[in-house]
CSV table of C-alpha atoms in Angstrom, one decimal:
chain,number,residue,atom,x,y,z
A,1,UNK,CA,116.2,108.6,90.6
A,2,UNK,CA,119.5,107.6,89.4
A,3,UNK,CA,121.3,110.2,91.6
A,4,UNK,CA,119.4,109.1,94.6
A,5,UNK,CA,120.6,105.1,94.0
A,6,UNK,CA,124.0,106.3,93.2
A,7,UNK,CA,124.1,108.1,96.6
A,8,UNK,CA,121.9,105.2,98.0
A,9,UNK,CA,125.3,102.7,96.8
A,10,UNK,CA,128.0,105.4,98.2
A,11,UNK,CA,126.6,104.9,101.6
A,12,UNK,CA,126.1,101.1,101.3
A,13,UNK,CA,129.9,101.2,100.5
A,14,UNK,CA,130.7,102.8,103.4
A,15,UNK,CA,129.3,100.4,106.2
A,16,UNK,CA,128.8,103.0,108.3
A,17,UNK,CA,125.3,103.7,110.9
A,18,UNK,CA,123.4,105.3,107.5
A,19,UNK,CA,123.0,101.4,106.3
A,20,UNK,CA,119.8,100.8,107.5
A,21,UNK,CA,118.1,103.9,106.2
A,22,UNK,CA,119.9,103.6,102.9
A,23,UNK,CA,118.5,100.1,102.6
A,24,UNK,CA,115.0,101.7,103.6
A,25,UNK,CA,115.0,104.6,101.2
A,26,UNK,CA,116.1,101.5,98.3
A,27,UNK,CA,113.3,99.6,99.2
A,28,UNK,CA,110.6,102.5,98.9
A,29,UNK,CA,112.4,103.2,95.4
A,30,UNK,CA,112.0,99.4,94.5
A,31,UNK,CA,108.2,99.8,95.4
A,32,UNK,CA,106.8,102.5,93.6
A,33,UNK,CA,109.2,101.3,90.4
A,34,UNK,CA,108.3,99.8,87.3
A,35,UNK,CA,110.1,96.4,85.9
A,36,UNK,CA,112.2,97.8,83.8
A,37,UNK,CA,113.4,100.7,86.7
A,38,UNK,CA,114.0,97.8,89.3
A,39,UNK,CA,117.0,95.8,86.6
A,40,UNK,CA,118.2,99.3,85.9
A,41,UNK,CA,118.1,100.1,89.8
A,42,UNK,CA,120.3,96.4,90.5
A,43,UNK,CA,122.7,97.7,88.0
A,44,UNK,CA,123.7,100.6,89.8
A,45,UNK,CA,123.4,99.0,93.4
A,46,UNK,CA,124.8,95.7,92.7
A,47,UNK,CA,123.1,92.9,93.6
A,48,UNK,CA,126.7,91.3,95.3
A,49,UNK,CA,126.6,94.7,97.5
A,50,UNK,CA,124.0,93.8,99.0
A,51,UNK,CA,124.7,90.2,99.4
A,52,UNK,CA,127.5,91.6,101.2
A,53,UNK,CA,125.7,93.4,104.0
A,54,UNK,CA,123.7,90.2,104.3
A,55,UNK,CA,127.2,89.5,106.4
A,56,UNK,CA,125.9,91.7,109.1
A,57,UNK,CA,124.6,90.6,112.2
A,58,UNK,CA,122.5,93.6,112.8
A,59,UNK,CA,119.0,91.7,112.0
A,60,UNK,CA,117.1,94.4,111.1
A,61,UNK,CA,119.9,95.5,108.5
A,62,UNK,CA,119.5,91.7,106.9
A,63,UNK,CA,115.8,91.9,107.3
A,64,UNK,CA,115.5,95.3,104.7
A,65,UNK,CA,117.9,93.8,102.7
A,66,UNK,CA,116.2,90.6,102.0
A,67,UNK,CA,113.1,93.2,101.1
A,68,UNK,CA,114.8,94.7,98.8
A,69,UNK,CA,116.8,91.9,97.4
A,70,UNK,CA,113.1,89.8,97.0
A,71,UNK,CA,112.5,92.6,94.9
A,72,UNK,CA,114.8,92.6,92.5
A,73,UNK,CA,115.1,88.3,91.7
A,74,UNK,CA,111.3,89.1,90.9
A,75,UNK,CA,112.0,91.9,88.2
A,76,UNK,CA,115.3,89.9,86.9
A,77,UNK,CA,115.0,87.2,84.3
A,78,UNK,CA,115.8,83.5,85.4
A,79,UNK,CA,119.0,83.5,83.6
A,80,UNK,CA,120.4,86.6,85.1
A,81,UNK,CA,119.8,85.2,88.7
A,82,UNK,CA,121.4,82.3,87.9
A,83,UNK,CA,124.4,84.8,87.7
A,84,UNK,CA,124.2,84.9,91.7
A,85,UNK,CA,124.5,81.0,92.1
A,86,UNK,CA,127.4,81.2,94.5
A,87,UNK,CA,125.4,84.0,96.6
A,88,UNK,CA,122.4,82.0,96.3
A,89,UNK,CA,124.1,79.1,98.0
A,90,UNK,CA,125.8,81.1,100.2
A,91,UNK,CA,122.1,82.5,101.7
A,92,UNK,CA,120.8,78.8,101.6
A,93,UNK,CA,123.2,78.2,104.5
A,94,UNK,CA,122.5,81.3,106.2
A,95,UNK,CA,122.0,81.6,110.0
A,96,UNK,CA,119.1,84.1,109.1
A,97,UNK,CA,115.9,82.6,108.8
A,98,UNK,CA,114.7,85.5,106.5
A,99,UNK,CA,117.9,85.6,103.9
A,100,UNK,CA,117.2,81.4,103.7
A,101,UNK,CA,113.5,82.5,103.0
A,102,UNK,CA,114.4,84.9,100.4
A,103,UNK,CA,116.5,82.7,98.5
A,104,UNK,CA,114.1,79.5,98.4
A,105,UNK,CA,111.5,81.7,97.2
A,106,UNK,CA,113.5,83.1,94.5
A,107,UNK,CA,114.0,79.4,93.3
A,108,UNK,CA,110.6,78.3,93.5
A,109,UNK,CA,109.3,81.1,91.8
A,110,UNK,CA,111.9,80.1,89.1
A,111,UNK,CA,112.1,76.2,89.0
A,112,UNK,CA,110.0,76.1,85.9
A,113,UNK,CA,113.2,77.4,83.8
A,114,UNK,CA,115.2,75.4,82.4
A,115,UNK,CA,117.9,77.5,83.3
A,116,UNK,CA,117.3,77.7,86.8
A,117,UNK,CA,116.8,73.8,87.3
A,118,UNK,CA,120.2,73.0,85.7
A,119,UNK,CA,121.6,75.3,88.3
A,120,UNK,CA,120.1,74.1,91.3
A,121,UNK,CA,120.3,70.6,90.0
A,122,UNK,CA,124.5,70.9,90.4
A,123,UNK,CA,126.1,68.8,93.0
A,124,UNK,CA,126.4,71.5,95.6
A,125,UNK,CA,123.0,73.3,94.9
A,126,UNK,CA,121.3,70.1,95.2
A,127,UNK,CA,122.8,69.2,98.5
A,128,UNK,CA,122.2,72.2,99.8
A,129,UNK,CA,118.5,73.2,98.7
A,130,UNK,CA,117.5,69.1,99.8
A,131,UNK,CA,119.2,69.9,103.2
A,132,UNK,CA,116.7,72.4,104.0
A,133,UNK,CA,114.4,70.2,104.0
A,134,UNK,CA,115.6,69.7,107.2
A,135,UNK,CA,115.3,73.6,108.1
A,136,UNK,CA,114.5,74.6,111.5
A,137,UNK,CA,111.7,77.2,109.6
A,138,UNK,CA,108.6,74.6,108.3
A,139,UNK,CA,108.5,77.6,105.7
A,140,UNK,CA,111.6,77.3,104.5
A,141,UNK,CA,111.3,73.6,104.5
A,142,UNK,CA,108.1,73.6,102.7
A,143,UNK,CA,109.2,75.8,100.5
A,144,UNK,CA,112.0,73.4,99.8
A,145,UNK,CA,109.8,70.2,99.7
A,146,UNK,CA,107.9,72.2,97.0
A,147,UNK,CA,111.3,72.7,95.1
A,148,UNK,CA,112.3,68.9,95.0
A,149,UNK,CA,108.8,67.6,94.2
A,150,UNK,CA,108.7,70.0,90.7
A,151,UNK,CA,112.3,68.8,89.8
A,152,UNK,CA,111.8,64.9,90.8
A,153,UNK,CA,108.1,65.1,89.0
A,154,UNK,CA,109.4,67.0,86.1
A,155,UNK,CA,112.4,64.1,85.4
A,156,UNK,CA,115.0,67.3,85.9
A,157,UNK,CA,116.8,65.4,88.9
A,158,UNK,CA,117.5,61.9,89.8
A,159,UNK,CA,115.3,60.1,91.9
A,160,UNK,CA,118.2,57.9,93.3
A,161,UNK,CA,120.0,61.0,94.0
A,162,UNK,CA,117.1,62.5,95.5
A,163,UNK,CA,116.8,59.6,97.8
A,164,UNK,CA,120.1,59.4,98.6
A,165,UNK,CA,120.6,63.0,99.9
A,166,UNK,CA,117.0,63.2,101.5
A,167,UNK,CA,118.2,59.6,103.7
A,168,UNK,CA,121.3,61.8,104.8
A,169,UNK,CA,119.3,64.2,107.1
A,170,UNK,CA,116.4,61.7,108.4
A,171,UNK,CA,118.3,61.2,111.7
A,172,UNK,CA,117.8,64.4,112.7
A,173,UNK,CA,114.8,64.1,114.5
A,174,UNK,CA,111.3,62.5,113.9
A,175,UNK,CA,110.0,66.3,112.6
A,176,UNK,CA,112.0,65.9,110.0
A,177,UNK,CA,112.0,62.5,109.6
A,178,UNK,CA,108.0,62.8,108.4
A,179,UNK,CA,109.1,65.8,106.4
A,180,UNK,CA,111.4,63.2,104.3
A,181,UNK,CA,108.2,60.7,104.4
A,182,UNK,CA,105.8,63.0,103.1
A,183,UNK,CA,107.8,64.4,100.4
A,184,UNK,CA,108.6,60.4,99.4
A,185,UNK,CA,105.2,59.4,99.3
A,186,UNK,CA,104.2,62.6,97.1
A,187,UNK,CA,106.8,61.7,94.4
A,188,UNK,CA,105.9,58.1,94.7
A,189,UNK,CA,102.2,58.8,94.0
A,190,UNK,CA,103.2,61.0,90.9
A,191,UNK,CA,105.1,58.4,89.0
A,192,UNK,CA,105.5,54.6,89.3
A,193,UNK,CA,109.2,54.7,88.3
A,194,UNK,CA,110.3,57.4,90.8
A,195,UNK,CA,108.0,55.1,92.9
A,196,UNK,CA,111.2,52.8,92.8
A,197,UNK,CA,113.6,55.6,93.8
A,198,UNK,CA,111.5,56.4,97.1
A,199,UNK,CA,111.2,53.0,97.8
A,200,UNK,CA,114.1,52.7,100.9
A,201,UNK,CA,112.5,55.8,102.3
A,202,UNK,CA,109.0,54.3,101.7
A,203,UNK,CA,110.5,51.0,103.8
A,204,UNK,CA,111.8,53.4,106.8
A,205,UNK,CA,108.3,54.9,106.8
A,206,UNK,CA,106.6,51.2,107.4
A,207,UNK,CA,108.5,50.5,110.2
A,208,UNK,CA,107.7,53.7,111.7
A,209,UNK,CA,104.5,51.9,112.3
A,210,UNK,CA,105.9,50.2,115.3
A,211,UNK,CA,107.4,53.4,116.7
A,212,UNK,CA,106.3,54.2,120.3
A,213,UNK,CA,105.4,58.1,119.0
A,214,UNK,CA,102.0,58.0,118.4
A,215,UNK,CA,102.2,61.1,116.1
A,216,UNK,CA,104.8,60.0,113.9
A,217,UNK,CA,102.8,56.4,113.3
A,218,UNK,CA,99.4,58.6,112.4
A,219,UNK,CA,101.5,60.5,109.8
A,220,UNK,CA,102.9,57.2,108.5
A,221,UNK,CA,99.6,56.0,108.4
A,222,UNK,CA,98.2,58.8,106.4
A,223,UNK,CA,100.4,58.6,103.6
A,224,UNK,CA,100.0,55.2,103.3
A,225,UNK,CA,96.7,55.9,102.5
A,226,UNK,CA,98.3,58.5,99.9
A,227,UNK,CA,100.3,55.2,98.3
A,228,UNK,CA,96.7,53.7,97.9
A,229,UNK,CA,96.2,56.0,95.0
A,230,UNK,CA,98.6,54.8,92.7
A,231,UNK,CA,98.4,51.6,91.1
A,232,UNK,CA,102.3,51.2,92.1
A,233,UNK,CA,101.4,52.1,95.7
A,234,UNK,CA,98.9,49.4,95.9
A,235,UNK,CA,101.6,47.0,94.5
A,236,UNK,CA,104.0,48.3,96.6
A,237,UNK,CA,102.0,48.0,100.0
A,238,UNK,CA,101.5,44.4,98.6
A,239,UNK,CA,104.5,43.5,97.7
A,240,UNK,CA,106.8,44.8,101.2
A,241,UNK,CA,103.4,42.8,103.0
A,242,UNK,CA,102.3,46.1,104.4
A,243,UNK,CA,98.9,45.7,104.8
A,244,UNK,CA,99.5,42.6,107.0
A,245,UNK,CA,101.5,45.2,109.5
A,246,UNK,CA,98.5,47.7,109.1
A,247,UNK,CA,96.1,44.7,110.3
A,248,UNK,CA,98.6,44.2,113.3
A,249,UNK,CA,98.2,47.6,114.2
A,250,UNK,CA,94.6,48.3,114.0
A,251,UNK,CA,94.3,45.1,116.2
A,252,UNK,CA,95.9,46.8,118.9
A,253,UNK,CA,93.8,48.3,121.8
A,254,UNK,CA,95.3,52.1,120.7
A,255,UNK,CA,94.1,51.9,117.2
A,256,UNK,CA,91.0,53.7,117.7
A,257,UNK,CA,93.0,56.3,119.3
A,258,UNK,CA,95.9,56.3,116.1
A,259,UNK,CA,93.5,56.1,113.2
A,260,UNK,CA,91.1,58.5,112.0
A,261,UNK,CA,87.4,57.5,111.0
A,262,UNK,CA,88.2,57.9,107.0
A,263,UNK,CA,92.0,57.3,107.0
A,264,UNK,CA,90.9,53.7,109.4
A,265,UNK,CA,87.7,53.6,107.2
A,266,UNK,CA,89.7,53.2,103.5
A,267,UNK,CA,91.9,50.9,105.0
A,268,UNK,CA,89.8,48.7,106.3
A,269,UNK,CA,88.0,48.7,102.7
A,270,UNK,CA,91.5,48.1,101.1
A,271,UNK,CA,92.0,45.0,103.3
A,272,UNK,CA,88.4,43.4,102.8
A,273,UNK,CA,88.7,44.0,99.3
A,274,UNK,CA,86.9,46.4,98.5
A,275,UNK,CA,88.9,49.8,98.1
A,276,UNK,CA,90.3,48.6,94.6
A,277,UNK,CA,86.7,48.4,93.3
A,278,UNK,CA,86.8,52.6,93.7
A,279,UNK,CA,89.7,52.4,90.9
């Protein structure tokens, strides 16, 4: 085996047409490996070699590559990836969805160490996992929203500086404007005090309400039904005078048409009164 990745490695040196089926014959090798062959296997290949053919705009050369490179963050331990930050960051700005992909999944998989959070918590990490939120992939973005929710609800980032860089891509377009909203409104719901930090995007959301997209007002209106199950949601919606704008709304002649039966059913409830009594 060692002889086959060592010739394997010669030919990714190269650059030449072999690439591809070197890259194939590494990823079979990966496959039928244990743990403890995979780390060996990344010794001898180098993980920044193939970070380097990820430069290659030969798709199918990136796509193998990313195979194999999933590979290996799975077998390495947390603190040894954080060795590849700069490639990392490097394939979180990508043009290839799948190299993107490969490296959001090798954080989520890892956000739980501590090691692993202080690195993507740094000021260019940060910036550059929260932009994906904005990703033109909904995987990668989900992926992403995943990422930020475990680091906001686990008090390992900054809620203001969450905030702060999630409100720099919201003009973007509406898709991604509810990506922002949703992602606020599940960190609000987790914790009254990070509640405070989503607040301005909570705010932006409400006035969505008047929008003249019908989709992005039904989304608005089903996470404020998400604020409803929080005590500090309820004051919230109270407090900003929200449920008088929901009133407004369901008066309209479209309301029907906007609100689901449950979703216009609990809010309904909430205004009369009653939804409080179910907490």
């Amino acid at each position: 085996m060692a002889a086959h990745l060592h010739s394997i490695r010669q030919t990714l040196e190269r650059s030449g047409e072999d690439v591809v089926s070197a890259l194939y014959q590494l990823n079979t090798l990966l496959d039928y490996s244990t743990r403890e062959e995979v780390i060996k296997a990344a010794e001898v290949i180098s993980v920044q070699l193939l970070f380097d053919c990820l430069t290659s705009n030969d798709e199918e050369l990136v796509e193998v590559c990313c195979g194999a490179l999933g590979k290996i963050f799975k077998a390495l331990e947390p603190q040894k990836v954080c060795m590849y930050r700069g490639y990392i960051e490097l394939g979180l700005q990508h043009p290839f969805e799948r190299v993107r992909q490969t490296c959001l999944d090798t954080l989520a998989s890892l956000i739980g160490d501590p090691n692993v959070q202080e690195m993507v918590t740094t000021s260019t990490a940060f910036h550059l996992v929260t932009q994906t939120v904005g990703d033109p992939s909904l995987k990668c973005a989900n992926v992403t929203s995943n990422i930020l929710f475990n680091l906001a609800t686990q008090n390992k980032c900054s809620g203001d500086a969450l905030a702060v860089e999630l409100q720099g891509i919201m003009h973007k377009d509406s898709v991604v404007r509810c990506r922002v909203y949703e992602l606020a409104a599940k960190i609000a719901v987790s914790d009254d005090t990070l509640l405070g930090s989503m607040a301005s995007i909570l705010v932006g959301m409400v006035q969505e309400l008047v929008s003249d997209d019908v989709l992005v007002q039904l989304n608005c209106i089903e996470l404020l039904i998400l604020l409803l199950e929080s005590s500090g949601g309820r004051q919230f919606l109270e407090q900003h005078q929200i449920v008088a704008k929901i009133h407004s709304l369901l008066s309209m002649d479209r309301a029907v048409m906007l609100i689901p039966g449950r979703c216009g059913g609990q809010l309904l409830d909430y205004m009369d009164g009653t939804f409080l009594n179910q907490w």
